[in-house]
PDB file of N, CA and C in Angstrom:
ATOM      1  N   MET A1220       0.948  -1.402   0.187  1.00 49.00           N
ATOM      2  CA  MET A1220       0.093   0.282  -0.093  1.00 49.00           C
ATOM      3  C   MET A1220       0.976   1.286  -0.185  1.00 49.00           C
ATOM      4  N   SER A1221       0.848   2.223  -0.609  1.00 59.00           N
ATOM      5  CA  SER A1221       1.774   3.411  -0.797  1.00 59.00           C
ATOM      6  C   SER A1221       1.018   4.385   0.096  1.00 59.00           C
ATOM      7  N   LYS A1222       2.393   4.920   0.409  1.00 68.00           N
ATOM      8  CA  LYS A1222       1.360   5.852   1.290  1.00 68.00           C
ATOM      9  C   LYS A1222       1.376   7.921   0.143  1.00 68.00           C
ATOM     10  N   ASP A1223       0.201   7.772   0.753  1.00 78.00           N
ATOM     11  CA  ASP A1223      -0.132   9.068   0.100  1.00 78.00           C
ATOM     12  C   ASP A1223       0.561  10.409   0.222  1.00 78.00           C
ATOM     13  N   ILE A1224       1.233  11.191  -0.553  1.00 87.00           N
ATOM     14  CA  ILE A1224       2.465  11.997  -0.371  1.00 87.00           C
ATOM     15  C   ILE A1224       2.471  12.748  -1.498  1.00 87.00           C
ATOM     16  N   THR A1225       2.793  13.901  -1.291  1.00 91.00           N
ATOM     17  CA  THR A1225       2.687  14.787  -2.585  1.00 91.00           C
ATOM     18  C   THR A1225       3.897  14.513  -3.018  1.00 91.00           C
ATOM     19  N   PRO A1226       3.889  15.183  -4.612  1.00 91.00           N
ATOM     20  CA  PRO A1226       5.358  15.184  -5.251  1.00 91.00           C
ATOM     21  C   PRO A1226       6.155  16.115  -4.889  1.00 91.00           C
ATOM     22  N   THR A1227       6.041  17.620  -4.172  1.00 91.00           N
ATOM     23  CA  THR A1227       7.455  17.755  -3.574  1.00 91.00           C
ATOM     24  C   THR A1227       7.820  16.741  -2.284  1.00 91.00           C
ATOM     25  N   ALA A1228       7.074  16.669  -1.857  1.00 93.00           N
ATOM     26  CA  ALA A1228       7.503  15.624  -0.471  1.00 93.00           C
ATOM     27  C   ALA A1228       8.359  14.203  -0.908  1.00 93.00           C
ATOM     28  N   ARG A1229       8.160  13.166  -2.250  1.00 94.00           N
ATOM     29  CA  ARG A1229       8.472  12.332  -2.662  1.00 94.00           C
ATOM     30  C   ARG A1229       9.994  13.051  -3.636  1.00 94.00           C
ATOM     31  N   LYS A1230      10.104  14.533  -3.850  1.00 93.00           N
ATOM     32  CA  LYS A1230      11.293  14.455  -4.510  1.00 93.00           C
ATOM     33  C   LYS A1230      11.900  14.841  -3.493  1.00 93.00           C
ATOM     34  N   THR A1231      11.926  14.926  -2.366  1.00 93.00           N
ATOM     35  CA  THR A1231      12.724  15.279  -0.920  1.00 93.00           C
ATOM     36  C   THR A1231      12.674  13.927  -0.264  1.00 93.00           C
ATOM     37  N   LEU A1232      12.447  13.008  -0.716  1.00 94.00           N
ATOM     38  CA  LEU A1232      12.432  11.537   0.013  1.00 94.00           C
ATOM     39  C   LEU A1232      13.563  11.010  -0.995  1.00 94.00           C
ATOM     40  N   VAL A1233      13.211  11.553  -2.362  1.00 95.00           N
ATOM     41  CA  VAL A1233      14.013  11.141  -3.505  1.00 95.00           C
ATOM     42  C   VAL A1233      15.705  10.965  -3.429  1.00 95.00           C
ATOM     43  N   ALA A1234      15.807  13.000  -3.105  1.00 93.00           N
ATOM     44  CA  ALA A1234      16.806  13.715  -2.585  1.00 93.00           C
ATOM     45  C   ALA A1234      18.050  12.974  -1.368  1.00 93.00           C
ATOM     46  N   LYS A1235      17.197  12.552  -0.539  1.00 94.00           N
ATOM     47  CA  LYS A1235      17.471  11.976   0.877  1.00 94.00           C
ATOM     48  C   LYS A1235      18.379  10.780   0.293  1.00 94.00           C
ATOM     49  N   LEU A1236      17.199   9.762  -0.303  1.00 95.00           N
ATOM     50  CA  LEU A1236      17.621   8.320  -0.469  1.00 95.00           C
ATOM     51  C   LEU A1236      19.325   8.512  -0.814  1.00 95.00           C
ATOM     52  N   ILE A1237      19.223   9.934  -2.701  1.00 94.00           N
ATOM     53  CA  ILE A1237      20.350   9.182  -3.537  1.00 94.00           C
ATOM     54  C   ILE A1237      21.546   9.556  -1.925  1.00 94.00           C
ATOM     55  N   ALA A1238      21.000  10.751  -1.307  1.00 90.00           N
ATOM     56  CA  ALA A1238      22.344  11.387  -0.732  1.00 90.00           C
ATOM     57  C   ALA A1238      22.758  10.465   0.918  1.00 90.00           C
ATOM     58  N   SER A1239      21.677   8.974   1.101  1.00 93.00           N
ATOM     59  CA  SER A1239      22.148   8.226   1.910  1.00 93.00           C
ATOM     60  C   SER A1239      22.256   6.440   1.500  1.00 93.00           C
ATOM     61  N   GLU A1240      21.825   6.317  -0.281  1.00 92.00           N
ATOM     62  CA  GLU A1240      22.105   4.864  -0.687  1.00 92.00           C
ATOM     63  C   GLU A1240      22.933   5.041  -1.531  1.00 92.00           C
ATOM     64  N   THR A1241      23.563   4.226  -2.123  1.00 92.00           N
ATOM     65  CA  THR A1241      23.806   4.161  -3.594  1.00 92.00           C
ATOM     66  C   THR A1241      22.704   4.012  -4.273  1.00 92.00           C
ATOM     67  N   ILE A1242      21.803   4.961  -5.025  1.00 95.00           N
ATOM     68  CA  ILE A1242      21.645   4.827  -6.073  1.00 95.00           C
ATOM     69  C   ILE A1242      21.510   4.345  -7.879  1.00 95.00           C
ATOM     70  N   ASP A1243      21.684   3.721  -8.478  1.00 94.00           N
ATOM     71  CA  ASP A1243      22.679   2.962  -9.506  1.00 94.00           C
ATOM     72  C   ASP A1243      21.980   3.207 -10.510  1.00 94.00           C
ATOM     73  N   SER A1244      19.860   3.146 -10.439  1.00 95.00           N
ATOM     74  CA  SER A1244      19.806   3.179 -11.414  1.00 95.00           C
ATOM     75  C   SER A1244      18.640   3.486 -11.171  1.00 95.00           C
ATOM     76  N   GLN A1245      17.453   3.478 -12.406  1.00 96.00           N
ATOM     77  CA  GLN A1245      16.016   3.908 -11.637  1.00 96.00           C
ATOM     78  C   GLN A1245      15.444   3.272 -11.452  1.00 96.00           C
ATOM     79  N   GLU A1246      15.841   2.752 -11.756  1.00 96.00           N
ATOM     80  CA  GLU A1246      14.940   0.445 -10.860  1.00 96.00           C
ATOM     81  C   GLU A1246      15.849   0.767  -9.562  1.00 96.00           C
ATOM     82  N   ALA A1247      16.778   0.940  -9.332  1.00 96.00           N
ATOM     83  CA  ALA A1247      17.115   0.593  -7.867  1.00 96.00           C
ATOM     84  C   ALA A1247      16.252   1.980  -6.848  1.00 96.00           C
ATOM     85  N   LEU A1248      16.268   2.719  -7.615  1.00 97.00           N
ATOM     86  CA  LEU A1248      15.442   4.209  -6.815  1.00 97.00           C
ATOM     87  C   LEU A1248      13.326   4.055  -7.055  1.00 97.00           C
ATOM     88  N   VAL A1249      13.747   3.440  -7.058  1.00 97.00           N
ATOM     89  CA  VAL A1249      11.761   2.798  -7.683  1.00 97.00           C
ATOM     90  C   VAL A1249      11.585   1.803  -6.514  1.00 97.00           C
ATOM     91  N   HIS A1250      12.810   1.338  -6.183  1.00 97.00           N
ATOM     92  CA  HIS A1250      12.683   0.068  -5.079  1.00 97.00           C
ATOM     93  C   HIS A1250      13.179   0.659  -3.809  1.00 97.00           C
ATOM     94  N   ALA A1251      13.359   1.385  -3.719  1.00 96.00           N
ATOM     95  CA  ALA A1251      14.040   2.401  -2.269  1.00 96.00           C
ATOM     96  C   ALA A1251      12.516   3.173  -2.392  1.00 96.00           C
ATOM     97  N   LEU A1252      12.323   3.580  -3.042  1.00 96.00           N
ATOM     98  CA  LEU A1252      10.956   4.016  -2.832  1.00 96.00           C
ATOM     99  C   LEU A1252       9.812   3.514  -1.930  1.00 96.00           C
ATOM    100  N   LYS A1253       9.984   1.991  -2.884  1.00 95.00           N
ATOM    101  CA  LYS A1253       8.866   1.427  -2.445  1.00 95.00           C
ATOM    102  C   LYS A1253       9.341   1.033  -1.215  1.00 95.00           C
ATOM    103  N   LYS A1254      10.217   0.710  -0.689  1.00 95.00           N
ATOM    104  CA  LYS A1254      10.727   0.168   0.846  1.00 95.00           C
ATOM    105  C   LYS A1254      10.217   1.328   2.030  1.00 95.00           C
ATOM    106  N   ALA A1255      10.437   2.153   1.228  1.00 94.00           N
ATOM    107  CA  ALA A1255       9.597   3.752   1.717  1.00 94.00           C
ATOM    108  C   ALA A1255       7.878   3.633   1.895  1.00 94.00           C
ATOM    109  N   GLY A1256       7.651   2.721   0.917  1.00 94.00           N
ATOM    110  CA  GLY A1256       6.201   2.906   1.127  1.00 94.00           C
ATOM    111  C   GLY A1256       5.945   3.654   0.105  1.00 94.00           C
ATOM    112  N   VAL A1257       6.780   4.460  -0.813  1.00 95.00           N
ATOM    113  CA  VAL A1257       5.957   4.959  -1.743  1.00 95.00           C
ATOM    114  C   VAL A1257       6.149   4.010  -3.019  1.00 95.00           C
ATOM    115  N   ILE A1258       4.873   3.577  -3.898  1.00 95.00           N
ATOM    116  CA  ILE A1258       5.299   3.125  -4.905  1.00 95.00           C
ATOM    117  C   ILE A1258       4.998   4.010  -6.342  1.00 95.00           C
ATOM    118  N   VAL A1259       5.543   3.884  -6.883  1.00 95.00           N
ATOM    119  CA  VAL A1259       6.021   4.635  -8.314  1.00 95.00           C
ATOM    120  C   VAL A1259       6.290   4.170  -9.757  1.00 95.00           C
ATOM    121  N   THR A1260       5.646   4.300 -10.519  1.00 95.00           N
ATOM    122  CA  THR A1260       6.908   4.054 -11.908  1.00 95.00           C
ATOM    123  C   THR A1260       7.746   4.848 -12.241  1.00 95.00           C
ATOM    124  N   GLN A1261       8.634   4.069 -12.991  1.00 96.00           N
ATOM    125  CA  GLN A1261       9.968   4.431 -13.329  1.00 96.00           C
ATOM    126  C   GLN A1261      10.140   5.150 -14.292  1.00 96.00           C
ATOM    127  N   ALA A1262       8.729   5.538 -14.955  1.00 96.00           N
ATOM    128  CA  ALA A1262       8.924   7.236 -15.260  1.00 96.00           C
ATOM    129  C   ALA A1262       9.033   8.020 -14.336  1.00 96.00           C
ATOM    130  N   THR A1263       8.011   8.017 -13.115  1.00 95.00           N
ATOM    131  CA  THR A1263       7.961   9.016 -12.045  1.00 95.00           C
ATOM    132  C   THR A1263       8.816   9.149 -12.036  1.00 95.00           C
ATOM    133  N   ALA A1264       9.448   8.207 -11.953  1.00 96.00           N
ATOM    134  CA  ALA A1264      11.489   8.661 -11.149  1.00 96.00           C
ATOM    135  C   ALA A1264      12.228   9.063 -12.030  1.00 96.00           C
ATOM    136  N   SER A1265      12.256   8.681 -12.980  1.00 95.00           N
ATOM    137  CA  SER A1265      13.632   9.546 -14.412  1.00 95.00           C
ATOM    138  C   SER A1265      12.127  10.805 -13.943  1.00 95.00           C
ATOM    139  N   ARG A1266      11.601  11.222 -13.928  1.00 95.00           N
ATOM    140  CA  ARG A1266      11.110  13.040 -14.278  1.00 95.00           C
ATOM    141  C   ARG A1266      11.680  13.224 -12.579  1.00 95.00           C
ATOM    142  N   ASP A1267      11.373  12.761 -11.908  1.00 94.00           N
ATOM    143  CA  ASP A1267      11.880  12.820 -10.534  1.00 94.00           C
ATOM    144  C   ASP A1267      13.145  14.010 -10.153  1.00 94.00           C
ATOM    145  N   LEU A1268      13.984  12.348 -10.313  1.00 94.00           N
ATOM    146  CA  LEU A1268      15.320  13.007 -11.239  1.00 94.00           C
ATOM    147  C   LEU A1268      16.175  13.890 -11.798  1.00 94.00           C
ATOM    148  N   LEU A1269      15.430  13.817 -13.362  1.00 91.00           N
ATOM    149  CA  LEU A1269      15.421  15.655 -13.773  1.00 91.00           C
ATOM    150  C   LEU A1269      14.905  16.572 -13.390  1.00 91.00           C
ATOM    151  N   ASP A1270      13.738  16.612 -12.866  1.00 89.00           N
ATOM    152  CA  ASP A1270      13.316  17.815 -11.691  1.00 89.00           C
ATOM    153  C   ASP A1270      14.703  17.838 -11.219  1.00 89.00           C
ATOM    154  N   LEU A1271      15.072  17.326  -9.998  1.00 89.00           N
ATOM    155  CA  LEU A1271      16.450  17.241  -9.228  1.00 89.00           C
ATOM    156  C   LEU A1271      17.195  17.684  -9.501  1.00 89.00           C
ATOM    157  N   GLY A1272      17.617  17.809 -10.306  1.00 87.00           N
ATOM    158  CA  GLY A1272      18.917  17.839 -11.845  1.00 87.00           C
ATOM    159  C   GLY A1272      20.091  16.665 -11.188  1.00 87.00           C
ATOM    160  N   ALA A1273      19.424  15.294 -10.512  1.00 91.00           N
ATOM    161  CA  ALA A1273      21.066  14.616 -10.416  1.00 91.00           C
ATOM    162  C   ALA A1273      20.193  13.828 -12.079  1.00 91.00           C
ATOM    163  N   HIS A1274      22.136  13.057 -12.095  1.00 90.00           N
ATOM    164  CA  HIS A1274      22.761  12.493 -12.818  1.00 90.00           C
ATOM    165  C   HIS A1274      23.697  11.698 -12.063  1.00 90.00           C
ATOM    166  N   ARG A1275      24.222  10.180 -13.215  1.00 91.00           N
ATOM    167  CA  ARG A1275      25.160   9.280 -12.266  1.00 91.00           C
ATOM    168  C   ARG A1275      26.525  10.118 -13.079  1.00 91.00           C
ATOM    169  N   GLU A1276      26.925   9.346 -12.031  1.00 90.00           N
ATOM    170  CA  GLU A1276      28.608   9.573 -11.900  1.00 90.00           C
ATOM    171  C   GLU A1276      29.635   8.504 -10.672  1.00 90.00           C
ATOM    172  N   ARG A1277      30.650   8.335 -11.728  1.00 89.00           N
ATOM    173  CA  ARG A1277      31.501   7.376 -10.904  1.00 89.00           C
ATOM    174  C   ARG A1277      31.700   8.243  -9.281  1.00 89.00           C
ATOM    175  N   ASP A1278      31.995   7.304  -7.730  1.00 84.00           N
ATOM    176  CA  ASP A1278      31.868   7.576  -6.814  1.00 84.00           C
ATOM    177  C   ASP A1278      33.286   6.990  -6.913  1.00 84.00           C
ATOM    178  N   ARG A1279      34.056   6.986  -5.117  1.00 86.00           N
ATOM    179  CA  ARG A1279      35.302   7.247  -4.754  1.00 86.00           C
ATOM    180  C   ARG A1279      35.964   5.736  -5.315  1.00 86.00           C
ATOM    181  N   GLU A1280      35.151   4.720  -4.955  1.00 88.00           N
ATOM    182  CA  GLU A1280      34.997   3.382  -5.429  1.00 88.00           C
ATOM    183  C   GLU A1280      35.586   2.895  -6.475  1.00 88.00           C
ATOM    184  N   GLY A1281      34.690   4.206  -7.658  1.00 89.00           N
ATOM    185  CA  GLY A1281      34.494   3.759  -8.961  1.00 89.00           C
ATOM    186  C   GLY A1281      32.787   3.591  -9.356  1.00 89.00           C
ATOM    187  N   VAL A1282      31.696   3.236  -8.555  1.00 89.00           N
ATOM    188  CA  VAL A1282      31.126   3.029  -9.294  1.00 89.00           C
ATOM    189  C   VAL A1282      29.481   4.008  -8.961  1.00 89.00           C
ATOM    190  N   MET A1283      29.197   3.911 -10.253  1.00 93.00           N
ATOM    191  CA  MET A1283      28.246   4.393 -11.287  1.00 93.00           C
ATOM    192  C   MET A1283      27.308   4.591 -10.451  1.00 93.00           C
ATOM    193  N   ARG A1284      26.642   5.866  -9.798  1.00 94.00           N
ATOM    194  CA  ARG A1284      25.659   6.482  -8.611  1.00 94.00           C
ATOM    195  C   ARG A1284      25.044   7.011  -9.010  1.00 94.00           C
ATOM    196  N   TYR A1285      23.866   7.732  -8.957  1.00 94.00           N
ATOM    197  CA  TYR A1285      22.878   9.019  -8.931  1.00 94.00           C
ATOM    198  C   TYR A1285      23.405   9.878  -7.520  1.00 94.00           C
ATOM    199  N   VAL A1286      23.763  10.910  -8.371  1.00 92.00           N
ATOM    200  CA  VAL A1286      24.151  12.318  -7.316  1.00 92.00           C
ATOM    201  C   VAL A1286      23.579  13.536  -7.889  1.00 92.00           C
ATOM    202  N   LEU A1287      23.462  14.987  -6.606  1.00 88.00           N
ATOM    203  CA  LEU A1287      22.202  15.400  -7.013  1.00 88.00           C
ATOM    204  C   LEU A1287      23.184  16.812  -7.252  1.00 88.00           C
ATOM    205  N   ALA A1288      22.934  17.221  -8.349  1.00 76.00           N
ATOM    206  CA  ALA A1288      23.843  18.246  -8.758  1.00 76.00           C
ATOM    207  C   ALA A1288      23.993  19.655  -7.833  1.00 76.00           C
ATOM    208  N   THR A1289      25.716  20.281  -7.642  1.00 67.00           N
ATOM    209  CA  THR A1289      25.928  20.863  -6.884  1.00 67.00           C
ATOM    210  C   THR A1289      25.547  22.307  -7.305  1.00 67.00           C
ATOM    211  N   LYS A1290      25.772  22.857  -6.364  1.00 58.00           N
ATOM    212  CA  LYS A1290      24.586  24.753  -6.519  1.00 58.00           C
ATOM    213  C   LYS A1290      25.728  25.419  -7.168  1.00 58.00           C
ATOM    214  N   THR A1291      25.298  26.771  -7.933  1.00 52.00           N
ATOM    215  CA  THR A1291      26.424  27.350  -8.634  1.00 52.00           C
ATOM    216  C   THR A1291      27.629  27.864  -7.478  1.00 52.00           C
ATOM    217  N   ILE A1292      28.505  27.793  -8.261  1.00 53.00           N
ATOM    218  CA  ILE A1292      29.922  27.930  -7.884  1.00 53.00           C
ATOM    219  C   ILE A1292      29.977  29.322  -8.147  1.00 53.00           C
ATOM    220  N   VAL A1293      30.713  30.063  -7.028  1.00 53.00           N
ATOM    221  CA  VAL A1293      30.471  32.104  -7.618  1.00 53.00           C
ATOM    222  C   VAL A1293      31.760  32.327  -6.848  1.00 53.00           C
ATOM    223  N   SER A1294      32.807  32.697  -7.246  1.00 51.00           N
ATOM    224  CA  SER A1294      34.313  32.957  -6.698  1.00 51.00           C
ATOM    225  C   SER A1294      33.728  34.477  -6.962  1.00 51.00           C
ATOM    226  N   PRO A1295      34.077  35.201  -5.734  1.00 57.00           N
ATOM    227  CA  PRO A1295      34.508  35.997  -6.037  1.00 57.00           C
ATOM    228  C   PRO A1295      35.438  37.044  -6.037  1.00 57.00           C
ATOM    229  N   ASN A1296      36.367  36.472  -5.304  1.00 57.00           N
ATOM    230  CA  ASN A1296      38.171  36.721  -6.175  1.00 57.00           C
ATOM    231  C   ASN A1296      38.340  36.903  -7.305  1.00 57.00           C
ATOM    232  N   SER A1297      37.591  36.370  -8.823  1.00 55.00           N
ATOM    233  CA  SER A1297      38.276  36.063  -9.855  1.00 55.00           C
ATOM    234  C   SER A1297      37.344  37.357 -10.543  1.00 55.00           C
ATOM    235  N   ASN A1298      38.320  37.641 -11.637  1.00 68.00           N
ATOM    236  CA  ASN A1298      37.875  38.559 -12.410  1.00 68.00           C
ATOM    237  C   ASN A1298      37.481  37.925 -13.824  1.00 68.00           C
ATOM    238  N   LEU A1299      37.849  36.992 -13.798  1.00 73.00           N
ATOM    239  CA  LEU A1299      37.649  36.250 -15.293  1.00 73.00           C
ATOM    240  C   LEU A1299      36.332  34.690 -15.491  1.00 73.00           C
ATOM    241  N   LEU A1300      36.099  34.670 -14.070  1.00 73.00           N
ATOM    242  CA  LEU A1300      34.885  33.777 -13.943  1.00 73.00           C
ATOM    243  C   LEU A1300      33.938  34.667 -13.136  1.00 73.00           C
ATOM    244  N   LEU A1301      32.518  34.246 -13.911  1.00 74.00           N
ATOM    245  CA  LEU A1301      31.371  35.135 -12.842  1.00 74.00           C
ATOM    246  C   LEU A1301      30.739  33.520 -11.836  1.00 74.00           C
ATOM    247  N   THR A1302      30.244  32.755 -12.609  1.00 78.00           N
ATOM    248  CA  THR A1302      29.685  31.445 -11.665  1.00 78.00           C
ATOM    249  C   THR A1302      29.930  30.000 -13.137  1.00 78.00           C
ATOM    250  N   ALA A1303      30.386  29.667 -12.165  1.00 78.00           N
ATOM    251  CA  ALA A1303      30.083  27.751 -12.759  1.00 78.00           C
ATOM    252  C   ALA A1303      29.096  27.107 -12.473  1.00 78.00           C
ATOM    253  N   THR A1304      28.683  26.718 -13.187  1.00 82.00           N
ATOM    254  CA  THR A1304      27.331  25.977 -12.883  1.00 82.00           C
ATOM    255  C   THR A1304      27.383  24.646 -14.211  1.00 82.00           C
ATOM    256  N   PRO A1305      27.042  23.107 -12.662  1.00 81.00           N
ATOM    257  CA  PRO A1305      27.156  21.971 -13.344  1.00 81.00           C
ATOM    258  C   PRO A1305      25.446  21.815 -14.297  1.00 81.00           C
ATOM    259  N   SER A1306      25.743  21.129 -15.334  1.00 79.00           N
ATOM    260  CA  SER A1306      24.543  20.466 -16.378  1.00 79.00           C
ATOM    261  C   SER A1306      24.836  19.952 -16.543  1.00 79.00           C
ATOM    262  N   GLY A1307      24.050  18.685 -15.843  1.00 76.00           N
ATOM    263  CA  GLY A1307      24.835  16.967 -16.806  1.00 76.00           C
ATOM    264  C   GLY A1307      26.434  16.527 -16.704  1.00 76.00           C
ATOM    265  N   ASN A1308      27.146  16.273 -17.624  1.00 81.00           N
ATOM    266  CA  ASN A1308      27.588  15.954 -17.740  1.00 81.00           C
ATOM    267  C   ASN A1308      28.476  17.286 -18.523  1.00 81.00           C
ATOM    268  N   LEU A1309      27.974  18.380 -18.364  1.00 84.00           N
ATOM    269  CA  LEU A1309      28.905  19.989 -18.765  1.00 84.00           C
ATOM    270  C   LEU A1309      28.617  20.542 -17.406  1.00 84.00           C
ATOM    271  N   VAL A1310      29.469  22.022 -17.696  1.00 84.00           N
ATOM    272  CA  VAL A1310      29.340  22.798 -16.755  1.00 84.00           C
ATOM    273  C   VAL A1310      29.322  24.850 -17.637  1.00 84.00           C
ATOM    274  N   ILE A1311      28.817  25.139 -16.698  1.00 85.00           N
ATOM    275  CA  ILE A1311      28.660  26.385 -18.039  1.00 85.00           C
ATOM    276  C   ILE A1311      28.948  27.347 -17.037  1.00 85.00           C
ATOM    277  N   LEU A1312      29.922  28.202 -17.966  1.00 84.00           N
ATOM    278  CA  LEU A1312      30.465  29.050 -16.955  1.00 84.00           C
ATOM    279  C   LEU A1312      30.034  30.045 -17.924  1.00 84.00           C
ATOM    280  N   ARG A1313      29.950  31.269 -17.011  1.00 82.00           N
ATOM    281  CA  ARG A1313      29.490  32.494 -16.689  1.00 82.00           C
ATOM    282  C   ARG A1313      30.909  33.735 -16.714  1.00 82.00           C
ATOM    283  N   THR A1314      30.880  34.673 -18.214  1.00 81.00           N
ATOM    284  CA  THR A1314      32.305  35.331 -17.803  1.00 81.00           C
ATOM    285  C   THR A1314      31.920  36.619 -17.609  1.00 81.00           C
ATOM    286  N   PRO A1315      32.314  38.008 -17.325  1.00 78.00           N
ATOM    287  CA  PRO A1315      32.468  39.182 -17.680  1.00 78.00           C
ATOM    288  C   PRO A1315      32.227  39.571 -19.574  1.00 78.00           C
ATOM    289  N   PRO A1316      30.814  40.258 -19.392  1.00 77.00           N
ATOM    290  CA  PRO A1316      31.262  40.630 -21.604  1.00 77.00           C
ATOM    291  C   PRO A1316      32.512  41.426 -21.333  1.00 77.00           C
TER     292      PRO A1316
END
C-alpha cells in the first residue's frame, strides 16, 4: 500500500535516498521508494531525477551512482569567472562581458 505523498515530499525523499544510499539506476530508486512505502513507476522516478538535477557519476570506489547537482559556484575573488554551474556532463561558465 502506497503512502499518500505529495510530489514535493516524494522528491525530498528521493533526494534523501540519493544522499544516503547507492542509487545506481532508476529501478534501484523505484525499489528504495517502495521500501519506504511509496509506489512509483519508472517514468515517475525518471522525471523526479530530472527535476532534481540528479545525474550519474562514479563515486570514490568507481561505482556509477546518482548524485545531486551541486549549487552554482560563485567566486568573488575572480575577475574572469562569474559563475560555474554543473549541467549534466557539462559545466556552464559565465564570464564578464
